[in-house]
Amino acid sequence: MNRTRRLRKTEGIRRLVRENKLTVDDLIYPLFIEEGENIEKEIVSMPGIKRFSLDRLFSELDEVVSLNIPAVLLFGIPVEKDDIGRETWNDNGILQQTIRYIKKNYPNLYVITDVCFCEYTSHGHCGVIQDNDVDNDATLVNLAKQVISHAKAGVDMVAPSGMMDGTITTIREALDNTGFYNLPIMGYSVKYASAFYGPFRDAVDSAPAFGDRRTYQMDPANRSEGLREATFDDAEGADILMVKPALSYLDIIRDLKNTYDRPIACYNVSGEYAMVKAAAEKGWIDGERVMMESLLSMKRAGADIIITYFAKEVAKVLQK
């Protein structure tokens, strides 16, 4: 008889034969920075996650560094919004200020910026609107301005999330032509038009004023299309390919891992986080175990990098 249980009998043997391990080195922690002063406000739909003004961000950054989390992903929330998101390429904008602050005070922390427009536009869509839809090519022009501004501020990596066709080519050419040829790009290569983003839109005030994002984000029913999208990003020069969301799209993570010789990232999004928190609060699940099991499933599917609001909690569990 084959007795596979022999290799499960004790924690010692389980550790020795464990196929996948989650470590703090796998994690990127998202941060929300709001323009203003003396702001430290919890996001109701994301317990434990807050919006900070730059003058209050030090407490969060101190903890991130103390937990040895290697990287943060920055989202800015400006005071002024307009129809095309001009504030995104303001060299003294909230994200640009935050980049300079972190690189000066926490030089070993790796800084990635979300490159998009939805937090900065009055209509909440990810670019320039023409005929009630996002104009792809007009948006690319402004995208180039945004990444150059982030690069000049000292960012370590840019992560364009808008799902415009030609994004990676546009950004790579803009960075190369301004001397930032060593700045890497993490593509939101396979990003679905997902209902799991709801709490995030509360976090950054980015709900669309009309319509939805299904003309530029992917249909959740589609799998092969994800490979086509990732193929374009790979060919255009993305350094890392990302799948968003993560938990409902583990098959897509595995597809990318099997197909591309690049690091694969996934984004454990706000709705995935909020569901675990809500069920744990009710006592319906063991929140810590579900958190760890969920993130481990992303590693098992093939993710090399996990962007997650759980990053600090995971780091603390791993330190035990």
JSON list of C-alpha atoms in Angstrom, two decimals, residues 107-320:
[
{"chain": "A", "resi": 107, "resn": "PRO", "atom": "CA", "xyz": [16.27, 54.85, 1.46]},
{"chain": "A", "resi": 108, "resn": "ASN", "atom": "CA", "xyz": [16.18, 51.04, 1.53]},
{"chain": "A", "resi": 109, "resn": "LEU", "atom": "CA", "xyz": [12.42, 50.82, 1.02]},
{"chain": "A", "resi": 110, "resn": "TYR", "atom": "CA", "xyz": [11.55, 50.03, -2.60]},
{"chain": "A", "resi": 111, "resn": "VAL", "atom": "CA", "xyz": [8.97, 52.50, -3.93]},
{"chain": "A", "resi": 112, "resn": "ILE", "atom": "CA", "xyz": [6.48, 51.62, -6.68]},
{"chain": "A", "resi": 113, "resn": "THR", "atom": "CA", "xyz": [3.81, 53.99, -7.93]},
{"chain": "A", "resi": 114, "resn": "ASP", "atom": "CA", "xyz": [0.41, 53.18, -9.34]},
{"chain": "A", "resi": 115, "resn": "VAL", "atom": "CA", "xyz": [0.26, 54.98, -12.67]},
{"chain": "A", "resi": 116, "resn": "CYS", "atom": "CA", "xyz": [-3.33, 55.80, -13.56]},
{"chain": "A", "resi": 117, "resn": "PHE", "atom": "CA", "xyz": [-5.83, 58.64, -13.62]},
{"chain": "A", "resi": 118, "resn": "CYS", "atom": "CA", "xyz": [-9.01, 57.44, -11.90]},
{"chain": "A", "resi": 119, "resn": "GLU", "atom": "CA", "xyz": [-8.10, 58.98, -8.51]},
{"chain": "A", "resi": 120, "resn": "TYR", "atom": "CA", "xyz": [-7.32, 62.29, -10.24]},
{"chain": "A", "resi": 121, "resn": "THR", "atom": "CA", "xyz": [-10.21, 62.74, -12.68]},
{"chain": "A", "resi": 122, "resn": "SER", "atom": "CA", "xyz": [-13.51, 64.40, -11.87]},
{"chain": "A", "resi": 123, "resn": "HIS", "atom": "CA", "xyz": [-15.35, 61.59, -13.70]},
{"chain": "A", "resi": 124, "resn": "GLY", "atom": "CA", "xyz": [-13.45, 58.71, -12.05]},
{"chain": "A", "resi": 125, "resn": "HIS", "atom": "CA", "xyz": [-12.40, 57.01, -15.28]},
{"chain": "A", "resi": 126, "resn": "CYS", "atom": "CA", "xyz": [-8.83, 56.05, -16.18]},
{"chain": "A", "resi": 127, "resn": "GLY", "atom": "CA", "xyz": [-8.10, 58.66, -18.84]},
{"chain": "A", "resi": 128, "resn": "VAL", "atom": "CA", "xyz": [-9.36, 61.26, -21.27]},
{"chain": "A", "resi": 129, "resn": "ILE", "atom": "CA", "xyz": [-13.08, 60.98, -22.07]},
{"chain": "A", "resi": 130, "resn": "GLN", "atom": "CA", "xyz": [-14.38, 61.26, -25.62]},
{"chain": "A", "resi": 131, "resn": "ASP", "atom": "CA", "xyz": [-17.95, 60.25, -26.53]},
{"chain": "A", "resi": 132, "resn": "ASN", "atom": "CA", "xyz": [-18.57, 58.80, -23.06]},
{"chain": "A", "resi": 133, "resn": "ASP", "atom": "CA", "xyz": [-15.62, 56.43, -23.24]},
{"chain": "A", "resi": 134, "resn": "VAL", "atom": "CA", "xyz": [-11.90, 56.60, -22.49]},
{"chain": "A", "resi": 135, "resn": "ASP", "atom": "CA", "xyz": [-9.89, 57.74, -25.52]},
{"chain": "A", "resi": 136, "resn": "ASN", "atom": "CA", "xyz": [-7.02, 55.26, -25.58]},
{"chain": "A", "resi": 137, "resn": "ASP", "atom": "CA", "xyz": [-4.38, 57.23, -27.51]},
{"chain": "A", "resi": 138, "resn": "ALA", "atom": "CA", "xyz": [-5.09, 60.61, -25.92]},
{"chain": "A", "resi": 139, "resn": "THR", "atom": "CA", "xyz": [-4.68, 58.93, -22.54]},
{"chain": "A", "resi": 140, "resn": "LEU", "atom": "CA", "xyz": [-1.30, 57.47, -23.58]},
{"chain": "A", "resi": 141, "resn": "VAL", "atom": "CA", "xyz": [0.03, 60.98, -24.20]},
{"chain": "A", "resi": 142, "resn": "ASN", "atom": "CA", "xyz": [-0.76, 61.96, -20.62]},
{"chain": "A", "resi": 143, "resn": "LEU", "atom": "CA", "xyz": [0.50, 58.63, -19.29]},
{"chain": "A", "resi": 144, "resn": "ALA", "atom": "CA", "xyz": [3.96, 59.45, -20.62]},
{"chain": "A", "resi": 145, "resn": "LYS", "atom": "CA", "xyz": [3.91, 62.78, -18.76]},
{"chain": "A", "resi": 146, "resn": "GLN", "atom": "CA", "xyz": [2.92, 61.04, -15.54]},
{"chain": "A", "resi": 147, "resn": "VAL", "atom": "CA", "xyz": [5.67, 58.41, -15.57]},
{"chain": "A", "resi": 148, "resn": "ILE", "atom": "CA", "xyz": [8.36, 60.96, -16.39]},
{"chain": "A", "resi": 149, "resn": "SER", "atom": "CA", "xyz": [7.25, 63.05, -13.41]},
{"chain": "A", "resi": 150, "resn": "HIS", "atom": "CA", "xyz": [7.39, 60.00, -11.12]},
{"chain": "A", "resi": 151, "resn": "ALA", "atom": "CA", "xyz": [10.80, 59.08, -12.48]},
{"chain": "A", "resi": 152, "resn": "LYS", "atom": "CA", "xyz": [12.18, 62.55, -11.85]},
{"chain": "A", "resi": 153, "resn": "ALA", "atom": "CA", "xyz": [10.92, 62.34, -8.26]},
{"chain": "A", "resi": 154, "resn": "GLY", "atom": "CA", "xyz": [13.00, 59.18, -7.74]},
{"chain": "A", "resi": 155, "resn": "VAL", "atom": "CA", "xyz": [10.55, 56.29, -7.93]},
{"chain": "A", "resi": 156, "resn": "ASP", "atom": "CA", "xyz": [12.06, 52.77, -8.15]},
{"chain": "A", "resi": 157, "resn": "MET", "atom": "CA", "xyz": [9.36, 51.21, -10.37]},
{"chain": "A", "resi": 158, "resn": "VAL", "atom": "CA", "xyz": [6.17, 52.28, -12.12]},
{"chain": "A", "resi": 159, "resn": "ALA", "atom": "CA", "xyz": [3.02, 50.15, -12.35]},
{"chain": "A", "resi": 160, "resn": "PRO", "atom": "CA", "xyz": [0.49, 51.32, -14.97]},
{"chain": "A", "resi": 161, "resn": "SER", "atom": "CA", "xyz": [-2.99, 50.06, -14.10]},
{"chain": "A", "resi": 162, "resn": "GLY", "atom": "CA", "xyz": [-5.31, 51.62, -16.68]},
{"chain": "A", "resi": 163, "resn": "MET", "atom": "CA", "xyz": [-5.37, 48.79, -19.28]},
{"chain": "A", "resi": 164, "resn": "MET", "atom": "CA", "xyz": [-4.89, 51.13, -22.24]},
{"chain": "A", "resi": 165, "resn": "ASP", "atom": "CA", "xyz": [-3.63, 49.41, -25.39]},
{"chain": "A", "resi": 166, "resn": "GLY", "atom": "CA", "xyz": [0.02, 50.29, -26.01]},
{"chain": "A", "resi": 167, "resn": "THR", "atom": "CA", "xyz": [0.70, 51.33, -22.42]},
{"chain": "A", "resi": 168, "resn": "ILE", "atom": "CA", "xyz": [4.00, 49.50, -21.95]},
{"chain": "A", "resi": 169, "resn": "THR", "atom": "CA", "xyz": [5.43, 50.68, -25.29]},
{"chain": "A", "resi": 170, "resn": "THR", "atom": "CA", "xyz": [4.48, 54.27, -24.49]},
{"chain": "A", "resi": 171, "resn": "ILE", "atom": "CA", "xyz": [5.99, 54.18, -21.02]},
{"chain": "A", "resi": 172, "resn": "ARG", "atom": "CA", "xyz": [9.15, 52.36, -22.06]},
{"chain": "A", "resi": 173, "resn": "GLU", "atom": "CA", "xyz": [9.80, 54.85, -24.85]},
{"chain": "A", "resi": 174, "resn": "ALA", "atom": "CA", "xyz": [9.07, 57.83, -22.59]},
{"chain": "A", "resi": 175, "resn": "LEU", "atom": "CA", "xyz": [11.43, 56.58, -19.89]},
{"chain": "A", "resi": 176, "resn": "ASP", "atom": "CA", "xyz": [14.19, 55.58, -22.31]},
{"chain": "A", "resi": 177, "resn": "ASN", "atom": "CA", "xyz": [14.01, 58.88, -24.17]},
{"chain": "A", "resi": 178, "resn": "THR", "atom": "CA", "xyz": [14.45, 60.85, -20.94]},
{"chain": "A", "resi": 179, "resn": "GLY", "atom": "CA", "xyz": [17.36, 58.78, -19.65]},
{"chain": "A", "resi": 180, "resn": "PHE", "atom": "CA", "xyz": [15.41, 56.51, -17.26]},
{"chain": "A", "resi": 181, "resn": "TYR", "atom": "CA", "xyz": [16.19, 53.33, -19.19]},
{"chain": "A", "resi": 182, "resn": "ASN", "atom": "CA", "xyz": [16.98, 51.44, -15.94]},
{"chain": "A", "resi": 183, "resn": "LEU", "atom": "CA", "xyz": [13.56, 52.12, -14.41]},
{"chain": "A", "resi": 184, "resn": "PRO", "atom": "CA", "xyz": [11.46, 48.91, -14.47]},
{"chain": "A", "resi": 185, "resn": "ILE", "atom": "CA", "xyz": [7.77, 48.57, -15.31]},
{"chain": "A", "resi": 186, "resn": "MET", "atom": "CA", "xyz": [5.31, 46.24, -13.59]},
{"chain": "A", "resi": 187, "resn": "GLY", "atom": "CA", "xyz": [2.44, 45.84, -16.01]},
{"chain": "A", "resi": 188, "resn": "TYR", "atom": "CA", "xyz": [-1.11, 45.35, -14.79]},
{"chain": "A", "resi": 189, "resn": "SER", "atom": "CA", "xyz": [-1.05, 42.91, -17.67]},
{"chain": "A", "resi": 190, "resn": "VAL", "atom": "CA", "xyz": [-4.25, 40.97, -16.97]},
{"chain": "A", "resi": 191, "resn": "LYS", "atom": "CA", "xyz": [-6.68, 43.19, -15.10]},
{"chain": "A", "resi": 192, "resn": "TYR", "atom": "CA", "xyz": [-10.32, 42.21, -14.95]},
{"chain": "A", "resi": 193, "resn": "ALA", "atom": "CA", "xyz": [-13.41, 44.41, -14.65]},
{"chain": "A", "resi": 194, "resn": "SER", "atom": "CA", "xyz": [-14.04, 42.94, -11.22]},
{"chain": "A", "resi": 195, "resn": "ALA", "atom": "CA", "xyz": [-16.64, 43.46, -8.51]},
{"chain": "A", "resi": 196, "resn": "PHE", "atom": "CA", "xyz": [-13.85, 42.80, -5.99]},
{"chain": "A", "resi": 197, "resn": "TYR", "atom": "CA", "xyz": [-12.58, 46.39, -6.35]},
{"chain": "A", "resi": 198, "resn": "GLY", "atom": "CA", "xyz": [-15.47, 47.96, -4.43]},
{"chain": "A", "resi": 199, "resn": "PRO", "atom": "CA", "xyz": [-13.68, 48.87, -1.18]},
{"chain": "A", "resi": 200, "resn": "PHE", "atom": "CA", "xyz": [-10.71, 50.31, -3.12]},
{"chain": "A", "resi": 201, "resn": "ARG", "atom": "CA", "xyz": [-12.99, 52.85, -4.74]},
{"chain": "A", "resi": 202, "resn": "ASP", "atom": "CA", "xyz": [-14.02, 53.94, -1.24]},
{"chain": "A", "resi": 203, "resn": "ALA", "atom": "CA", "xyz": [-10.34, 54.21, -0.36]},
{"chain": "A", "resi": 204, "resn": "VAL", "atom": "CA", "xyz": [-9.40, 56.58, -3.18]},
{"chain": "A", "resi": 205, "resn": "ASP", "atom": "CA", "xyz": [-12.76, 58.15, -4.13]},
{"chain": "A", "resi": 206, "resn": "SER", "atom": "CA", "xyz": [-12.50, 56.77, -7.66]},
{"chain": "A", "resi": 207, "resn": "ALA", "atom": "CA", "xyz": [-15.94, 55.34, -8.43]},
{"chain": "A", "resi": 208, "resn": "PRO", "atom": "CA", "xyz": [-16.89, 56.25, -12.03]},
{"chain": "A", "resi": 209, "resn": "ALA", "atom": "CA", "xyz": [-19.39, 59.09, -12.29]},
{"chain": "A", "resi": 210, "resn": "PHE", "atom": "CA", "xyz": [-21.04, 57.30, -15.21]},
{"chain": "A", "resi": 211, "resn": "GLY", "atom": "CA", "xyz": [-20.90, 53.88, -16.80]},
{"chain": "A", "resi": 212, "resn": "ASP", "atom": "CA", "xyz": [-18.23, 51.35, -15.80]},
{"chain": "A", "resi": 213, "resn": "ARG", "atom": "CA", "xyz": [-14.77, 50.20, -16.89]},
{"chain": "A", "resi": 214, "resn": "ARG", "atom": "CA", "xyz": [-15.72, 47.20, -19.00]},
{"chain": "A", "resi": 215, "resn": "THR", "atom": "CA", "xyz": [-14.58, 48.81, -22.27]},
{"chain": "A", "resi": 216, "resn": "TYR", "atom": "CA", "xyz": [-10.97, 48.76, -21.08]},
{"chain": "A", "resi": 217, "resn": "GLN", "atom": "CA", "xyz": [-10.72, 46.20, -18.26]},
{"chain": "A", "resi": 218, "resn": "MET", "atom": "CA", "xyz": [-11.13, 42.51, -19.10]},
{"chain": "A", "resi": 219, "resn": "ASP", "atom": "CA", "xyz": [-14.26, 40.35, -19.06]},
{"chain": "A", "resi": 220, "resn": "PRO", "atom": "CA", "xyz": [-14.06, 37.94, -16.06]},
{"chain": "A", "resi": 221, "resn": "ALA", "atom": "CA", "xyz": [-15.30, 35.14, -18.35]},
{"chain": "A", "resi": 222, "resn": "ASN", "atom": "CA", "xyz": [-12.17, 35.25, -20.52]},
{"chain": "A", "resi": 223, "resn": "ARG", "atom": "CA", "xyz": [-9.00, 33.23, -20.06]},
{"chain": "A", "resi": 224, "resn": "SER", "atom": "CA", "xyz": [-7.26, 33.16, -23.47]},
{"chain": "A", "resi": 225, "resn": "GLU", "atom": "CA", "xyz": [-7.62, 36.91, -23.74]},
{"chain": "A", "resi": 226, "resn": "GLY", "atom": "CA", "xyz": [-5.48, 37.21, -20.61]},
{"chain": "A", "resi": 227, "resn": "LEU", "atom": "CA", "xyz": [-2.63, 35.40, -22.35]},
{"chain": "A", "resi": 228, "resn": "ARG", "atom": "CA", "xyz": [-2.95, 37.75, -25.34]},
{"chain": "A", "resi": 229, "resn": "GLU", "atom": "CA", "xyz": [-2.80, 40.79, -23.07]},
{"chain": "A", "resi": 230, "resn": "ALA", "atom": "CA", "xyz": [0.24, 39.42, -21.24]},
{"chain": "A", "resi": 231, "resn": "THR", "atom": "CA", "xyz": [1.92, 38.58, -24.55]},
{"chain": "A", "resi": 232, "resn": "PHE", "atom": "CA", "xyz": [1.64, 42.21, -25.64]},
{"chain": "A", "resi": 233, "resn": "ASP", "atom": "CA", "xyz": [3.10, 43.48, -22.34]},
{"chain": "A", "resi": 234, "resn": "ASP", "atom": "CA", "xyz": [5.89, 40.92, -22.51]},
{"chain": "A", "resi": 235, "resn": "ALA", "atom": "CA", "xyz": [6.79, 41.91, -26.08]},
{"chain": "A", "resi": 236, "resn": "GLU", "atom": "CA", "xyz": [6.58, 45.63, -25.30]},
{"chain": "A", "resi": 237, "resn": "GLY", "atom": "CA", "xyz": [9.09, 45.33, -22.46]},
{"chain": "A", "resi": 238, "resn": "ALA", "atom": "CA", "xyz": [7.25, 44.94, -19.16]},
{"chain": "A", "resi": 239, "resn": "ASP", "atom": "CA", "xyz": [9.69, 43.68, -16.54]},
{"chain": "A", "resi": 240, "resn": "ILE", "atom": "CA", "xyz": [7.01, 42.07, -14.34]},
{"chain": "A", "resi": 241, "resn": "LEU", "atom": "CA", "xyz": [3.59, 40.78, -15.42]},
{"chain": "A", "resi": 242, "resn": "MET", "atom": "CA", "xyz": [0.69, 41.09, -12.99]},
{"chain": "A", "resi": 243, "resn": "VAL", "atom": "CA", "xyz": [-2.75, 39.49, -12.62]},
{"chain": "A", "resi": 244, "resn": "LYS", "atom": "CA", "xyz": [-5.49, 41.43, -10.82]},
{"chain": "A", "resi": 245, "resn": "PRO", "atom": "CA", "xyz": [-7.51, 40.29, -8.85]},
{"chain": "A", "resi": 246, "resn": "ALA", "atom": "CA", "xyz": [-5.71, 37.26, -7.47]},
{"chain": "A", "resi": 247, "resn": "LEU", "atom": "CA", "xyz": [-7.91, 34.79, -5.62]},
{"chain": "A", "resi": 248, "resn": "SER", "atom": "CA", "xyz": [-10.59, 34.28, -8.27]},
{"chain": "A", "resi": 249, "resn": "TYR", "atom": "CA", "xyz": [-7.99, 34.22, -11.05]},
{"chain": "A", "resi": 250, "resn": "LEU", "atom": "CA", "xyz": [-5.47, 31.64, -9.85]},
{"chain": "A", "resi": 251, "resn": "ASP", "atom": "CA", "xyz": [-5.78, 29.82, -13.18]},
{"chain": "A", "resi": 252, "resn": "ILE", "atom": "CA", "xyz": [-4.59, 32.97, -14.97]},
{"chain": "A", "resi": 253, "resn": "ILE", "atom": "CA", "xyz": [-1.61, 33.29, -12.62]},
{"chain": "A", "resi": 254, "resn": "ARG", "atom": "CA", "xyz": [-0.64, 29.71, -13.47]},
{"chain": "A", "resi": 255, "resn": "ASP", "atom": "CA", "xyz": [-1.11, 30.38, -17.21]},
{"chain": "A", "resi": 256, "resn": "LEU", "atom": "CA", "xyz": [1.32, 33.28, -17.03]},
{"chain": "A", "resi": 257, "resn": "LYS", "atom": "CA", "xyz": [3.82, 31.35, -14.91]},
{"chain": "A", "resi": 258, "resn": "ASN", "atom": "CA", "xyz": [3.81, 28.49, -17.41]},
{"chain": "A", "resi": 259, "resn": "THR", "atom": "CA", "xyz": [4.16, 30.78, -20.41]},
{"chain": "A", "resi": 260, "resn": "TYR", "atom": "CA", "xyz": [6.49, 33.68, -19.63]},
{"chain": "A", "resi": 261, "resn": "ASP", "atom": "CA", "xyz": [10.05, 33.81, -18.36]},
{"chain": "A", "resi": 262, "resn": "ARG", "atom": "CA", "xyz": [9.44, 36.88, -16.23]},
{"chain": "A", "resi": 263, "resn": "PRO", "atom": "CA", "xyz": [8.48, 37.43, -12.59]},
{"chain": "A", "resi": 264, "resn": "ILE", "atom": "CA", "xyz": [4.72, 37.08, -12.09]},
{"chain": "A", "resi": 265, "resn": "ALA", "atom": "CA", "xyz": [2.88, 39.30, -9.62]},
{"chain": "A", "resi": 266, "resn": "CYS", "atom": "CA", "xyz": [-0.71, 39.25, -8.41]},
{"chain": "A", "resi": 267, "resn": "TYR", "atom": "CA", "xyz": [-2.83, 41.79, -6.57]},
{"chain": "A", "resi": 268, "resn": "ASN", "atom": "CA", "xyz": [-4.79, 40.47, -3.58]},
{"chain": "A", "resi": 269, "resn": "VAL", "atom": "CA", "xyz": [-7.40, 43.20, -3.93]},
{"chain": "A", "resi": 270, "resn": "SER", "atom": "CA", "xyz": [-9.56, 45.13, -1.51]},
{"chain": "A", "resi": 271, "resn": "GLY", "atom": "CA", "xyz": [-12.69, 42.98, -1.84]},
{"chain": "A", "resi": 272, "resn": "GLU", "atom": "CA", "xyz": [-10.72, 39.82, -1.14]},
{"chain": "A", "resi": 273, "resn": "TYR", "atom": "CA", "xyz": [-9.25, 41.48, 1.93]},
{"chain": "A", "resi": 274, "resn": "ALA", "atom": "CA", "xyz": [-12.60, 42.87, 3.13]},
{"chain": "A", "resi": 275, "resn": "MET", "atom": "CA", "xyz": [-14.41, 39.52, 2.89]},
{"chain": "A", "resi": 276, "resn": "VAL", "atom": "CA", "xyz": [-11.85, 37.79, 5.09]},
{"chain": "A", "resi": 277, "resn": "LYS", "atom": "CA", "xyz": [-11.96, 40.62, 7.62]},
{"chain": "A", "resi": 278, "resn": "ALA", "atom": "CA", "xyz": [-15.77, 40.68, 7.74]},
{"chain": "A", "resi": 279, "resn": "ALA", "atom": "CA", "xyz": [-16.15, 36.92, 8.14]},
{"chain": "A", "resi": 280, "resn": "ALA", "atom": "CA", "xyz": [-13.43, 36.83, 10.79]},
{"chain": "A", "resi": 281, "resn": "GLU", "atom": "CA", "xyz": [-15.14, 39.60, 12.74]},
{"chain": "A", "resi": 282, "resn": "LYS", "atom": "CA", "xyz": [-18.34, 37.53, 12.74]},
{"chain": "A", "resi": 283, "resn": "GLY", "atom": "CA", "xyz": [-16.42, 34.54, 14.06]},
{"chain": "A", "resi": 284, "resn": "TRP", "atom": "CA", "xyz": [-17.32, 32.50, 10.99]},
{"chain": "A", "resi": 285, "resn": "ILE", "atom": "CA", "xyz": [-13.71, 31.78, 10.00]},
{"chain": "A", "resi": 286, "resn": "ASP", "atom": "CA", "xyz": [-10.25, 31.80, 11.54]},
{"chain": "A", "resi": 287, "resn": "GLY", "atom": "CA", "xyz": [-9.10, 35.03, 9.90]},
{"chain": "A", "resi": 288, "resn": "GLU", "atom": "CA", "xyz": [-5.38, 34.43, 10.32]},
{"chain": "A", "resi": 289, "resn": "ARG", "atom": "CA", "xyz": [-5.46, 30.92, 8.88]},
{"chain": "A", "resi": 290, "resn": "VAL", "atom": "CA", "xyz": [-7.66, 31.96, 5.95]},
{"chain": "A", "resi": 291, "resn": "MET", "atom": "CA", "xyz": [-5.33, 34.90, 5.26]},
{"chain": "A", "resi": 292, "resn": "MET", "atom": "CA", "xyz": [-2.27, 32.66, 5.17]},
{"chain": "A", "resi": 293, "resn": "GLU", "atom": "CA", "xyz": [-3.99, 29.92, 3.15]},
{"chain": "A", "resi": 294, "resn": "SER", "atom": "CA", "xyz": [-5.28, 32.41, 0.59]},
{"chain": "A", "resi": 295, "resn": "LEU", "atom": "CA", "xyz": [-1.87, 33.98, 0.02]},
{"chain": "A", "resi": 296, "resn": "LEU", "atom": "CA", "xyz": [-0.17, 30.60, -0.08]},
{"chain": "A", "resi": 297, "resn": "SER", "atom": "CA", "xyz": [-2.60, 29.56, -2.83]},
{"chain": "A", "resi": 298, "resn": "MET", "atom": "CA", "xyz": [-1.36, 32.52, -4.89]},
{"chain": "A", "resi": 299, "resn": "LYS", "atom": "CA", "xyz": [2.23, 31.35, -4.41]},
{"chain": "A", "resi": 300, "resn": "ARG", "atom": "CA", "xyz": [1.23, 27.80, -5.34]},
{"chain": "A", "resi": 301, "resn": "ALA", "atom": "CA", "xyz": [-0.46, 29.09, -8.48]},
{"chain": "A", "resi": 302, "resn": "GLY", "atom": "CA", "xyz": [2.84, 30.67, -9.52]},
{"chain": "A", "resi": 303, "resn": "ALA", "atom": "CA", "xyz": [2.99, 34.21, -8.15]},
{"chain": "A", "resi": 304, "resn": "ASP", "atom": "CA", "xyz": [6.48, 35.42, -7.31]},
{"chain": "A", "resi": 305, "resn": "ILE", "atom": "CA", "xyz": [5.17, 38.69, -5.87]},
{"chain": "A", "resi": 306, "resn": "ILE", "atom": "CA", "xyz": [1.95, 39.40, -3.96]},
{"chain": "A", "resi": 307, "resn": "ILE", "atom": "CA", "xyz": [0.55, 42.89, -3.51]},
{"chain": "A", "resi": 308, "resn": "THR", "atom": "CA", "xyz": [-1.64, 42.65, -0.43]},
{"chain": "A", "resi": 309, "resn": "TYR", "atom": "CA", "xyz": [-3.24, 44.72, 2.32]},
{"chain": "A", "resi": 310, "resn": "PHE", "atom": "CA", "xyz": [-2.42, 41.79, 4.60]},
{"chain": "A", "resi": 311, "resn": "ALA", "atom": "CA", "xyz": [1.33, 42.41, 4.25]},
{"chain": "A", "resi": 312, "resn": "LYS", "atom": "CA", "xyz": [1.91, 43.72, 7.77]},
{"chain": "A", "resi": 313, "resn": "GLU", "atom": "CA", "xyz": [-0.20, 40.98, 9.36]},
{"chain": "A", "resi": 314, "resn": "VAL", "atom": "CA", "xyz": [1.52, 38.28, 7.33]},
{"chain": "A", "resi": 315, "resn": "ALA", "atom": "CA", "xyz": [4.94, 39.63, 8.31]},
{"chain": "A", "resi": 316, "resn": "LYS", "atom": "CA", "xyz": [3.98, 39.45, 11.98]},
{"chain": "A", "resi": 317, "resn": "VAL", "atom": "CA", "xyz": [2.74, 35.87, 11.64]},
{"chain": "A", "resi": 318, "resn": "LEU", "atom": "CA", "xyz": [5.92, 34.86, 9.87]},
{"chain": "A", "resi": 319, "resn": "GLN", "atom": "CA", "xyz": [8.01, 36.38, 12.68]},
{"chain": "A", "resi": 320, "resn": "LYS", "atom": "CA", "xyz": [6.36, 34.14, 15.29]}
]
